[in-house]
Tab-separated table of C-alpha atoms in Angstrom:
chain	number	residue	atom	x	y	z
A	2	MET	CA	-11.212	-17.956	11.135
A	3	GLY	CA	-9.486	-15.362	9.092
A	4	ALA	CA	-8.660	-14.090	5.647
A	5	SER	CA	-6.449	-16.346	3.590
A	6	THR	CA	-3.647	-14.954	1.503
A	7	ASN	CA	-4.091	-17.127	-1.535
A	8	VAL	CA	-6.603	-19.930	-0.911
A	9	ASP	CA	-10.301	-19.366	-1.614
A	10	THR	CA	-12.094	-20.633	1.486
A	11	SER	CA	-15.407	-18.820	1.044
A	12	ALA	CA	-17.254	-22.111	0.412
A	13	TRP	CA	-15.773	-24.003	3.350
A	14	ALA	CA	-18.590	-23.305	5.806
A	15	VAL	CA	-21.404	-25.821	6.216
A	16	SER	CA	-24.936	-25.303	7.545
A	17	VAL	CA	-26.273	-27.933	9.959
A	18	PRO	CA	-29.937	-27.679	11.031
A	19	VAL	CA	-30.728	-27.371	14.739
A	20	GLY	CA	-31.983	-30.721	16.011
A	21	TYR	CA	-29.868	-32.723	13.538
A	22	LEU	CA	-28.839	-36.084	15.068
A	23	LEU	CA	-25.413	-37.539	14.428
A	24	HIS	CA	-23.843	-40.481	16.300
A	25	GLY	CA	-26.189	-39.644	19.156
A	26	TRP	CA	-25.180	-35.974	19.182
A	27	GLU	CA	-28.038	-33.474	18.827
A	28	VAL	CA	-27.201	-30.086	17.295
A	29	ILE	CA	-28.331	-27.374	19.732
A	30	ARG	CA	-27.105	-24.109	18.224
A	31	PRO	CA	-24.401	-22.667	15.946
A	32	LEU	CA	-21.302	-21.267	17.655
A	33	ALA	CA	-19.062	-20.085	14.809
A	34	THR	CA	-18.850	-20.172	11.041
A	35	GLY	CA	-15.385	-19.477	9.736
A	36	SER	CA	-13.296	-19.640	6.591
A	37	TRP	CA	-13.142	-23.424	6.905
A	38	GLY	CA	-15.735	-25.410	8.769
A	39	SER	CA	-18.573	-24.570	11.147
A	40	VAL	CA	-18.808	-25.203	14.892
A	41	TYR	CA	-21.991	-26.164	16.734
A	42	GLU	CA	-22.919	-26.805	20.351
A	43	CYS	CA	-24.201	-30.371	20.619
A	44	ARG	CA	-25.443	-32.659	23.407
A	45	ARG	CA	-25.423	-36.432	23.909
A	46	ALA	CA	-26.714	-38.170	27.033
A	47	GLY	CA	-26.474	-34.957	29.000
A	48	GLN	CA	-22.905	-34.226	27.877
A	49	ALA	CA	-22.164	-30.960	26.029
A	50	ALA	CA	-19.449	-30.605	23.394
A	51	ALA	CA	-18.480	-28.515	20.386
A	52	LEU	CA	-18.625	-30.301	17.021
A	53	LYS	CA	-16.649	-28.876	14.126
A	54	PHE	CA	-17.997	-29.852	10.691
A	55	LEU	CA	-15.466	-29.842	7.851
A	56	PRO	CA	-17.398	-30.040	4.543
A	57	THR	CA	-16.602	-31.910	1.365
A	58	GLY	CA	-19.620	-32.104	-0.898
A	59	THR	CA	-19.793	-28.487	-2.105
A	60	LEU	CA	-16.086	-27.963	-2.761
A	61	THR	CA	-14.082	-27.773	-5.959
A	62	PRO	CA	-11.234	-30.323	-6.310
A	63	ARG	CA	-8.666	-27.622	-5.413
A	64	GLN	CA	-10.603	-26.546	-2.318
A	65	PHE	CA	-11.079	-30.186	-1.328
A	66	ASN	CA	-7.333	-30.843	-1.497
A	67	HIS	CA	-6.553	-27.835	0.698
A	68	LEU	CA	-9.268	-28.745	3.195
A	69	ALA	CA	-8.188	-32.387	3.315
A	70	ALA	CA	-4.633	-31.303	4.132
A	71	MET	CA	-5.846	-28.922	6.859
A	72	THR	CA	-8.144	-31.563	8.342
A	73	LEU	CA	-5.293	-34.087	8.407
A	74	ARG	CA	-3.051	-31.551	10.191
A	75	GLU	CA	-5.721	-30.821	12.792
A	76	VAL	CA	-6.501	-34.462	13.554
A	77	ARG	CA	-2.834	-35.511	13.504
A	78	SER	CA	-1.723	-32.696	15.813
A	79	HIS	CA	-4.430	-33.609	18.345
A	80	GLY	CA	-3.293	-37.214	18.208
A	81	GLU	CA	0.446	-36.596	18.525
A	82	LEU	CA	0.657	-33.567	20.785
A	83	ALA	CA	0.750	-34.521	24.451
A	84	ARG	CA	-2.399	-33.396	26.269
A	85	HIS	CA	-2.038	-30.063	28.002
A	86	PRO	CA	-4.445	-27.850	30.001
A	87	ARG	CA	-3.814	-24.958	27.574
A	88	LEU	CA	-4.788	-26.905	24.433
A	89	ILE	CA	-8.335	-27.794	23.421
A	90	THR	CA	-9.034	-31.521	23.724
A	91	LEU	CA	-10.291	-33.638	20.804
A	92	SER	CA	-12.336	-36.595	22.058
A	93	GLU	CA	-13.468	-38.307	18.835
A	94	THR	CA	-13.762	-37.912	15.072
A	95	PHE	CA	-16.118	-39.442	12.533
A	96	THR	CA	-17.483	-38.949	9.028
A	97	VAL	CA	-21.062	-38.011	8.184
A	98	ASP	CA	-22.919	-40.640	6.155
A	99	ASP	CA	-26.007	-38.827	4.841
A	100	PRO	CA	-26.509	-39.245	1.069
A	101	GLU	CA	-29.678	-37.127	1.224
A	102	SER	CA	-27.635	-34.056	2.228
A	103	ARG	CA	-25.083	-33.156	-0.436
A	104	GLU	CA	-23.590	-30.501	1.834
A	105	LEU	CA	-23.158	-32.765	4.865
A	106	ASP	CA	-22.479	-36.143	3.294
A	107	GLY	CA	-18.825	-37.064	3.714
A	108	ALA	CA	-18.056	-34.181	6.081
A	109	THR	CA	-15.413	-34.855	8.734
A	110	VAL	CA	-16.595	-34.036	12.265
A	111	ILE	CA	-14.299	-33.290	15.196
A	112	VAL	CA	-15.708	-33.464	18.743
A	113	MET	CA	-14.004	-31.025	21.124
A	114	ASP	CA	-14.418	-29.391	24.542
A	115	LEU	CA	-17.174	-26.788	24.682
A	116	ALA	CA	-15.885	-23.286	25.425
A	117	ASP	CA	-17.768	-20.221	26.648
A	118	ARG	CA	-16.440	-17.952	23.899
A	119	SER	CA	-13.344	-16.989	21.948
A	120	LEU	CA	-11.133	-14.071	22.891
A	121	ALA	CA	-12.195	-12.357	19.644
A	122	GLU	CA	-15.471	-11.476	21.378
A	123	LEU	CA	-13.454	-9.568	23.983
A	124	THR	CA	-10.785	-7.949	21.794
A	125	GLY	CA	-13.510	-6.800	19.374
A	126	LEU	CA	-14.889	-4.374	21.961
A	127	GLY	CA	-12.129	-1.850	21.272
A	128	LYS	CA	-10.875	-1.538	24.855
A	129	PRO	CA	-8.411	-3.343	27.145
A	130	VAL	CA	-9.591	-6.803	28.176
A	131	PRO	CA	-9.919	-7.391	31.930
A	132	ASP	CA	-7.470	-10.032	33.174
A	133	ALA	CA	-5.366	-9.567	30.006
A	134	PRO	CA	-2.012	-10.388	31.709
A	135	ARG	CA	-3.311	-13.768	32.918
A	136	PHE	CA	-4.696	-14.563	29.472
A	137	ILE	CA	-1.335	-13.697	27.901
A	138	ILE	CA	0.526	-15.944	30.355
A	139	GLU	CA	-1.797	-18.865	29.625
A	140	ILE	CA	-1.509	-18.346	25.849
A	141	CYS	CA	2.278	-18.453	26.243
A	142	GLU	CA	1.988	-21.670	28.265
A	143	GLY	CA	0.062	-23.315	25.424
A	144	LEU	CA	2.563	-22.106	22.817
A	145	ALA	CA	5.555	-23.114	24.935
A	146	HIS	CA	4.156	-26.649	25.219
A	147	MET	CA	3.531	-26.909	21.460
A	148	HIS	CA	6.999	-25.602	20.600
A	149	ALA	CA	8.674	-27.924	23.137
A	150	GLU	CA	6.830	-30.850	21.526
A	151	GLY	CA	8.137	-29.779	18.114
A	152	TRP	CA	4.939	-28.253	16.728
A	153	LEU	CA	4.025	-24.816	15.361
A	154	HIS	CA	0.495	-23.429	15.779
A	155	GLY	CA	0.539	-21.468	12.508
A	156	ASP	CA	-2.697	-19.479	12.996
A	157	LEU	CA	-2.621	-17.920	16.459
A	158	LYS	CA	-5.195	-15.117	16.880
A	159	PRO	CA	-8.014	-14.230	19.314
A	160	SER	CA	-10.677	-16.215	17.434
A	161	ASN	CA	-8.539	-19.354	17.815
A	162	ILE	CA	-8.060	-18.865	21.569
A	163	LEU	CA	-10.957	-20.107	23.667
A	164	LEU	CA	-12.164	-19.061	27.114
A	165	MET	CA	-13.405	-22.129	28.972
A	166	PRO	CA	-16.236	-22.267	31.556
A	167	ASP	CA	-13.682	-22.297	34.408
A	168	GLY	CA	-12.095	-19.088	33.055
A	169	SER	CA	-8.954	-20.756	31.698
A	170	ILE	CA	-7.531	-20.294	28.211
A	171	ARG	CA	-7.070	-23.014	25.586
A	172	LEU	CA	-5.531	-22.771	22.125
A	173	ALA	CA	-7.690	-24.225	19.352
A	174	ASP	CA	-8.123	-24.513	15.574
A	175	PHE	CA	-5.101	-26.552	14.497
A	176	GLY	CA	-5.825	-26.533	10.750
A	177	LEU	CA	-2.480	-24.831	10.060
A	178	THR	CA	-0.598	-26.552	12.875
A	179	THR	CA	2.416	-28.438	11.591
A	180	GLU	CA	5.344	-30.438	12.948
A	181	LEU	CA	8.788	-28.870	12.836
A	182	ASP	CA	11.551	-30.492	10.823
A	183	GLY	CA	14.562	-29.082	12.623
A	184	SER	CA	14.132	-25.298	12.730
A	185	HIS	CA	11.492	-25.144	9.967
A	186	ALA	CA	8.053	-26.402	9.076
A	187	TYR	CA	6.199	-25.953	5.796
A	188	LEU	CA	2.743	-24.492	5.267
A	189	PRO	CA	0.639	-23.154	2.395
A	190	ARG	CA	0.686	-19.366	2.218
A	191	ALA	CA	-2.563	-19.100	4.158
A	192	GLY	CA	-3.580	-17.446	7.385
A	193	SER	CA	-5.025	-14.244	8.788
A	194	MET	CA	-3.187	-11.218	7.389
A	195	ASP	CA	-3.385	-9.192	10.631
A	196	TYR	CA	-1.377	-11.924	12.391
A	197	LEU	CA	0.884	-13.139	9.587
A	198	ALA	CA	4.594	-12.727	10.347
A	199	PRO	CA	6.342	-10.518	7.749
A	200	GLU	CA	8.655	-13.250	6.475
A	201	ARG	CA	5.661	-15.485	5.701
A	202	ARG	CA	4.504	-12.969	3.084
A	203	SER	CA	7.717	-13.265	1.075
A	204	GLU	CA	9.034	-16.787	1.773
A	205	PRO	CA	9.350	-18.653	-1.578
A	206	MET	CA	6.971	-21.549	-2.194
A	207	THR	CA	8.338	-25.070	-2.591
A	208	VAL	CA	6.618	-28.370	-3.339
A	209	GLU	CA	6.134	-28.803	0.427
A	210	GLY	CA	4.902	-25.228	0.915
A	211	ALA	CA	6.556	-22.096	2.302
A	212	ALA	CA	9.081	-22.406	5.120
A	213	VAL	CA	7.828	-21.145	8.488
A	214	ARG	CA	9.536	-20.973	11.882
A	215	VAL	CA	8.505	-20.762	15.542
A	216	SER	CA	9.179	-17.014	15.430
A	217	ALA	CA	6.035	-16.662	13.270
A	218	ASP	CA	3.966	-17.752	16.282
A	219	ILE	CA	5.809	-15.162	18.411
A	220	TRP	CA	4.808	-12.380	15.991
A	221	ALA	CA	1.147	-13.473	16.180
A	222	LEU	CA	1.481	-13.639	19.971
A	223	GLY	CA	2.663	-10.012	20.035
A	224	ILE	CA	-0.302	-8.822	17.955
A	225	THR	CA	-2.759	-10.785	20.112
A	226	ALA	CA	-1.234	-9.641	23.415
A	227	TYR	CA	-1.355	-6.005	22.292
A	228	GLN	CA	-5.056	-6.373	21.430
A	229	LEU	CA	-5.735	-7.813	24.879
A	230	LEU	CA	-3.791	-5.049	26.636
A	231	THR	CA	-5.103	-2.070	24.644
A	232	GLY	CA	-8.167	-3.086	22.623
A	233	SER	CA	-6.512	-2.128	19.338
A	234	PHE	CA	-4.001	-3.387	16.779
A	235	PRO	CA	-0.360	-2.236	17.055
A	236	PHE	CA	-0.373	-1.121	13.415
A	237	PRO	CA	-2.774	1.677	12.429
A	238	GLY	CA	-5.490	1.227	9.840
A	239	THR	CA	-9.235	0.769	9.613
A	240	THR	CA	-8.938	-2.405	7.478
A	241	TRP	CA	-6.545	-5.358	7.442
A	242	ARG	CA	-5.090	-4.034	4.186
A	243	GLY	CA	-4.249	-0.698	5.800
A	244	ARG	CA	-2.765	-2.391	8.857
A	245	SER	CA	-0.739	-4.731	6.643
A	246	SER	CA	0.685	-1.758	4.747
A	247	ALA	CA	1.656	-0.110	8.035
A	248	ALA	CA	3.298	-3.333	9.242
A	249	ILE	CA	5.305	-3.595	6.011
A	250	GLU	CA	6.502	0.020	6.384
A	251	TYR	CA	7.678	-0.802	9.904
A	252	VAL	CA	9.398	-4.041	8.904
A	253	GLU	CA	11.174	-2.315	6.021
A	254	GLY	CA	12.430	0.437	8.340
A	255	ARG	CA	10.307	3.220	6.808
A	256	ALA	CA	8.181	3.787	9.929
A	257	PRO	CA	8.669	3.240	13.676
A	258	LEU	CA	6.606	0.914	15.849
A	259	VAL	CA	4.337	3.271	17.788
A	260	LEU	CA	2.764	1.603	20.815
A	261	ASP	CA	0.037	2.930	23.097
A	262	PRO	CA	1.641	5.423	25.498
A	263	GLY	CA	-0.694	4.197	28.233
A	264	LEU	CA	1.047	0.824	28.208
A	265	SER	CA	3.710	0.331	30.878
A	266	GLU	CA	7.411	0.313	29.993
A	267	GLY	CA	7.613	-3.410	30.625
A	268	TRP	CA	4.687	-4.371	28.433
A	269	ARG	CA	5.890	-2.078	25.637
A	270	ALA	CA	9.252	-3.870	25.700
A	271	TRP	CA	7.534	-7.279	25.838
A	272	VAL	CA	5.321	-6.544	22.814
A	273	SER	CA	8.104	-4.891	20.809
A	274	ASP	CA	10.313	-7.968	21.306
A	275	CYS	CA	7.522	-10.168	19.926
A	276	LEU	CA	7.185	-7.772	16.990
A	277	ALA	CA	10.876	-7.506	16.160
A	278	PRO	CA	10.928	-6.965	12.373
A	279	THR	CA	13.229	-9.871	11.491
A	280	HIS	CA	13.012	-13.580	12.229
A	281	SER	CA	16.533	-13.598	13.707
A	282	ALA	CA	15.733	-10.790	16.182
A	283	ARG	CA	12.384	-12.329	17.128
A	284	SER	CA	13.860	-15.788	17.633
A	285	GLN	CA	15.809	-14.459	20.631
A	286	HIS	CA	12.536	-14.494	22.595
A	287	ASN	CA	10.830	-17.870	22.960
A	288	ALA	CA	7.448	-18.568	24.512
A	289	ARG	CA	9.008	-20.003	27.694
A	290	SER	CA	11.078	-16.886	28.432
A	291	LEU	CA	8.104	-14.679	27.579
A	292	ILE	CA	6.032	-16.488	30.243
A	293	ASP	CA	8.520	-15.523	32.950
A	294	ARG	CA	8.578	-11.894	31.830
A	295	ALA	CA	4.780	-11.737	31.603
A	296	LYS	CA	4.443	-13.175	35.110
A	297	ALA	CA	6.846	-10.554	36.442
A	298	LEU	CA	4.858	-7.810	34.703
A	299	ALA	CA	1.557	-9.174	35.985
A	300	ALA	CA	2.979	-9.134	39.509
A	301	GLY	CA	4.285	-5.586	39.063
A	302	ARG	CA	7.930	-6.549	39.528
A	303	TRP	CA	9.252	-5.413	36.126
A	304	ARG	CA	9.035	-1.710	36.950
A	305	ARG	CA	10.804	-2.170	40.270
A	306	ARG	CA	13.686	-4.053	38.663
A	307	TRP	CA	13.928	-1.363	35.983
A	308	SER	CA	14.137	1.365	38.623
A	309	ARG	CA	16.964	-0.338	40.516
A	310	ARG	CA	19.028	-0.880	37.370
A	311	ARG	CA	18.075	2.272	35.506
A	312	LYS	CA	21.444	4.038	35.763
A	313	VAL	CA	23.247	1.015	34.344
A	314	LEU	CA	20.759	0.110	31.622
A	315	VAL	CA	19.308	3.367	30.374
A	316	SER	CA	21.811	3.894	27.537
A	317	ALA	CA	21.723	0.276	26.376
A	318	ALA	CA	17.937	0.146	26.614
A	319	ALA	CA	17.558	3.328	24.611
A	320	ALA	CA	19.874	1.989	21.914
A	321	ALA	CA	18.019	-1.325	21.784
A	322	THR	CA	14.673	0.442	21.568
A	323	LEU	CA	15.782	2.622	18.674
A	324	THR	CA	17.331	-0.379	16.897
A	325	ALA	CA	13.997	-2.197	17.118
A	326	GLY	CA	12.253	0.799	15.600
A	327	VAL	CA	10.171	1.638	18.676
A	328	ILE	CA	9.476	5.273	19.491
A	329	ALA	CA	11.494	6.244	22.567
A	330	VAL	CA	9.677	7.803	25.536
A	331	PRO	CA	10.863	11.369	26.222
A	332	LEU	CA	11.491	12.718	29.677
A	333	ALA	CA	9.602	15.699	31.010
A	334	ALA	CA	11.160	18.371	33.214
A	335	GLY	CA	12.338	16.833	36.452
A	336	GLY	CA	13.315	13.545	34.807
A	337	HIS	CA	9.873	11.908	34.930
A	338	ALA	CA	8.832	9.949	31.852
A	339	ASP	CA	6.107	11.674	29.836
A	340	PRO	CA	4.708	8.964	27.554
A	341	THR	CA	2.857	11.555	25.461
A	342	GLY	CA	5.766	13.958	24.990
A	343	ARG	CA	6.720	12.396	21.661
A	344	TRP	CA	3.481	13.778	20.180
A	345	LEU	CA	2.268	16.637	22.424
A	346	ARG	CA	4.256	19.500	23.877
A	347	ALA	CA	4.897	19.218	27.602
A	348	GLY	CA	3.659	22.158	29.647
A	349	SER	CA	0.837	23.085	27.240
A	350	ASP	CA	-2.735	23.589	28.426
A	351	ILE	CA	-3.912	20.180	27.195
A	352	PRO	CA	-5.562	18.613	30.279
A	353	ARG	CA	-3.366	15.858	31.627
A	354	GLN	CA	-6.241	13.367	31.929
A	355	TYR	CA	-6.894	13.527	28.168
A	356	ARG	CA	-3.348	13.443	26.793
A	357	LYS	CA	-3.051	9.648	26.453
A	358	THR	CA	-6.470	9.353	24.805
A	359	ILE	CA	-5.609	12.163	22.378
A	360	VAL	CA	-2.396	10.343	21.414
A	361	GLN	CA	-4.343	7.103	20.945
A	362	ALA	CA	-6.908	8.885	18.761
A	363	GLY	CA	-4.168	10.434	16.641
A	364	THR	CA	-2.050	7.306	16.141
A	365	SER	CA	-4.164	4.149	16.409
A	366	TYR	CA	-6.934	4.248	13.838
A	367	CYS	CA	-5.207	4.866	10.512
A	368	HIS	CA	-1.871	5.443	8.865
A	369	GLU	CA	-2.760	8.823	7.341
A	370	LYS	CA	0.022	11.236	8.266
A	371	ILE	CA	-2.311	14.243	8.394
A	372	VAL	CA	-4.162	12.756	11.399
A	373	THR	CA	-1.957	13.573	14.378
A	374	PRO	CA	-2.387	13.999	18.144
A	375	ALA	CA	-1.501	17.717	17.811
A	376	LEU	CA	-4.289	18.214	15.254
A	377	ILE	CA	-6.832	16.448	17.466
A	378	ALA	CA	-5.768	18.434	20.535
A	379	ALA	CA	-5.996	21.688	18.565
A	380	MET	CA	-9.479	20.809	17.287
A	381	LEU	CA	-10.695	19.915	20.782
A	382	LYS	CA	-9.405	23.263	22.034
A	383	ALA	CA	-11.153	25.116	19.193
A	384	GLU	CA	-14.371	23.113	19.575
A	385	SER	CA	-14.877	23.299	23.318
A	386	GLY	CA	-11.815	24.572	25.121
A	387	PHE	CA	-11.530	20.947	26.432
A	388	ASN	CA	-14.898	21.361	28.194
A	389	ALA	CA	-16.361	17.874	28.609
A	390	ASP	CA	-19.649	19.354	29.884
A	391	LEU	CA	-20.303	21.597	26.877
A	392	SER	CA	-23.981	21.598	25.915
A	393	ASP	CA	-25.413	23.413	22.884
A	394	PRO	CA	-28.965	22.037	22.328
A	395	ALA	CA	-29.713	24.643	19.646
A	396	LYS	CA	-27.052	23.035	17.422
A	397	ASP	CA	-27.503	19.546	18.929
A	398	GLU	CA	-23.789	19.502	19.832
A	399	TYR	CA	-22.356	18.247	23.110
A	400	GLY	CA	-19.184	17.475	24.959
A	401	ILE	CA	-15.481	17.958	24.429
A	402	ALA	CA	-15.616	17.330	20.647
A	403	ARG	CA	-19.035	18.957	20.007
A	404	TRP	CA	-20.532	15.742	18.715
A	405	THR	CA	-24.076	15.453	17.434
A	406	PRO	CA	-25.197	12.199	19.154
A	407	SER	CA	-26.961	10.790	16.069
A	408	ILE	CA	-23.649	11.009	14.166
A	409	LEU	CA	-21.414	9.979	17.058
A	410	GLN	CA	-23.177	6.597	17.285
A	411	PHE	CA	-21.472	5.429	14.083
A	412	TYR	CA	-17.936	6.062	15.418
A	413	LEU	CA	-18.219	4.336	18.786
A	414	PRO	CA	-16.716	0.897	19.662
A	415	PRO	CA	-18.497	-2.171	18.244
A	416	ASP	CA	-20.446	-2.888	21.444
A	417	GLN	CA	-21.981	0.616	21.342
A	418	LEU	CA	-22.706	0.912	17.619
A	419	GLY	CA	-26.286	1.703	16.677
A	420	LYS	CA	-27.109	3.176	20.094
A	421	ILE	CA	-27.547	6.960	20.046
A	422	PRO	CA	-25.719	8.178	23.168
A	423	LYS	CA	-27.433	10.615	25.470
A	424	PRO	CA	-25.624	13.693	26.845
A	425	PRO	CA	-23.509	14.160	28.812
A	426	LEU	CA	-21.141	12.378	26.412
A	427	ASP	CA	-18.137	10.419	27.628
A	428	PRO	CA	-15.118	12.657	26.827
A	429	TYR	CA	-12.755	9.728	26.230
A	430	GLU	CA	-15.078	7.994	23.773
A	431	SER	CA	-15.733	11.361	22.116
A	432	ILE	CA	-12.008	11.923	21.568
A	433	ARG	CA	-11.451	8.440	20.189
A	434	ALA	CA	-14.468	8.852	17.912
A	435	MET	CA	-12.942	12.077	16.562
A	436	GLY	CA	-9.833	10.098	15.620
A	437	ARG	CA	-11.904	7.458	13.807
A	438	TYR	CA	-13.933	10.118	11.975
A	439	LEU	CA	-10.858	12.045	10.856
A	440	CYS	CA	-9.262	8.795	9.639
A	441	LYS	CA	-12.354	8.102	7.561
A	442	MET	CA	-12.210	11.526	5.895
A	443	ALA	CA	-8.427	11.885	5.539
A	444	PRO	CA	-8.023	9.854	2.306
A	445	GLU	CA	-10.942	11.741	0.741
A	446	ILE	CA	-9.412	15.109	1.639
A	447	GLN	CA	-5.997	14.144	0.250
A	448	ALA	CA	-7.600	12.841	-2.950
A	449	LEU	CA	-8.971	16.354	-3.635
A	450	HIS	CA	-5.384	17.608	-4.229
A	451	ILE	CA	-6.272	21.071	-2.923
A	452	PRO	CA	-3.173	23.284	-2.545
A	453	GLY	CA	-2.369	24.231	1.030
A	454	ASP	CA	-2.495	22.519	4.406
A	455	HIS	CA	-4.487	19.277	4.260
A	456	GLN	CA	-4.670	19.124	8.061
A	457	LEU	CA	-6.613	22.389	8.099
A	458	ASP	CA	-8.820	21.169	5.241
A	459	LEU	CA	-9.531	18.076	7.342
A	460	ALA	CA	-10.482	20.222	10.347
A	461	ALA	CA	-12.816	22.231	8.108
A	462	ALA	CA	-14.410	18.984	6.871
A	463	TYR	CA	-15.043	17.975	10.496
A	464	ARG	CA	-16.937	21.234	10.977
A	465	SER	CA	-18.805	20.955	7.661
A	466	SER	CA	-18.169	18.042	5.258
A	467	VAL	CA	-15.715	16.797	2.645
A	468	GLU	CA	-18.150	17.910	-0.065
A	469	LYS	CA	-18.183	21.503	1.230
A	470	VAL	CA	-14.397	21.595	1.389
A	471	ALA	CA	-14.300	20.307	-2.189
A	472	SER	CA	-16.802	22.890	-3.474
A	473	ALA	CA	-14.930	25.726	-1.723
A	474	GLU	CA	-11.568	24.293	-2.871
A	475	GLY	CA	-10.366	24.605	0.685
A	476	VAL	CA	-11.673	26.352	3.778
A	477	ALA	CA	-14.913	28.257	3.188
A	478	PRO	CA	-15.113	31.838	4.572
A	479	LYS	CA	-17.602	30.672	7.210
A	480	TRP	CA	-14.908	28.553	8.876
A	481	GLN	CA	-11.846	30.795	8.470
A	482	ALA	CA	-11.867	32.020	12.078
A	483	TYR	CA	-12.269	28.475	13.430
A	484	ILE	CA	-9.434	27.213	11.236
A	485	ALA	CA	-7.186	30.101	12.291
A	486	ASN	CA	-7.640	28.954	15.896
A	487	VAL	CA	-6.911	25.319	15.003
A	488	SER	CA	-3.735	26.412	13.213
A	489	LYS	CA	-2.571	28.466	16.188
A	490	TYR	CA	-3.281	25.706	18.703
A	491	MET	CA	-1.484	23.121	16.551
A	492	ARG	CA	1.650	25.260	16.657
A	493	ASP	CA	1.260	25.471	20.432
A	494	TYR	CA	0.809	21.727	20.872
A	495	LYS	CA	3.445	20.293	18.549
A	496	PRO	CA	6.529	19.188	20.507
A	497	ARG	CA	9.576	21.350	20.051
């Protein structure tokens, strides 16, 4: 249930044997083990439920105090928040009395509705989630209810959003949920770093905790919505540390917010409003107003309204976009928006069907400046001439990026990892895999401190290896002709 910023929660999981009987509930199978507590599917008299076990026996005094506070918040919020179809329902709580089990004895147990899965299982696949707009609307409905009741969720993220058997969404895991005192609430500096609002990282600690506002939930909503819509995080990086560094650069004004060019204008504006870098800017957009906008986008009305008002709003919208730090979308010849023109030259020979995927591959997987869409496009041109059907069995290389299938398997989305793909290779997955592979090698190439163009060294490493680039102190003679082509194509593909 996420990495904590300063509280050690590694010991907060508890193991309950299958078949264990408790107040008539029989443990059927484990569902989730997180940073605090474990969840199991249980049955009693034909009724199914999810039981969350919050341990006590194996904790240090400091851990126990933190867990006790989180447990109290969860139970209290369930008791005081009015019931709502977008919030998970707590039906009963009790304490385990089992002196023979040091781990279980004294554990608090919460009985809740049984869900099919969490949204983390869907966002972890690395691609847009079907029905994402409806999920986003229902998440907003849950948040809007909590905020109207004077409560803050405090730990919104896909793993804490449950998909129920009827297909509806419910918010869950209220261990960091807290009641607002005016405009603020107070929480320990804990939570999942990928979803932590920027001001929560720096807010000073008091006896009550660090001040937190409703706008922190809106930031987490923006991250979650973007994952649902695109399958990736809005900030580049292969680890949460890398993504956190990229988010800090954006918040401090040292880098723009670069969103997937395949996302519609309306959804880009919606997400960028949630991810406004300051609390004051973000607080202009509450969960209730975001529901209405999301419904309009889901119904396809946003684009039509934009078209009717474009002449009046285009200057103001452009200014607002630049103020928020979001990359503006250039216009191609004829006045039509080219969402890839910020990164790839319009009118070049890059096939139109691959441009968005090339931009995604060059911007979404890391924050290394030497990995760019123009570099990836140039390498694809040099590798295959953009030929998705390329087949070279003698070298065991196939497709648009000349992948060897036994290597490609390690750079595919999580649901495809460990499965050696068979040619013909999907060109879109091949391009995205090239971006992931280059992001893996980029820090190693830069650490070599070889004089010259690190982008070309990176292209040479793709063709050979980082070790061979290091031993040659740059591009080996064998790859000079290939690298000359990459260099030429990069010049052709960079926007003017």
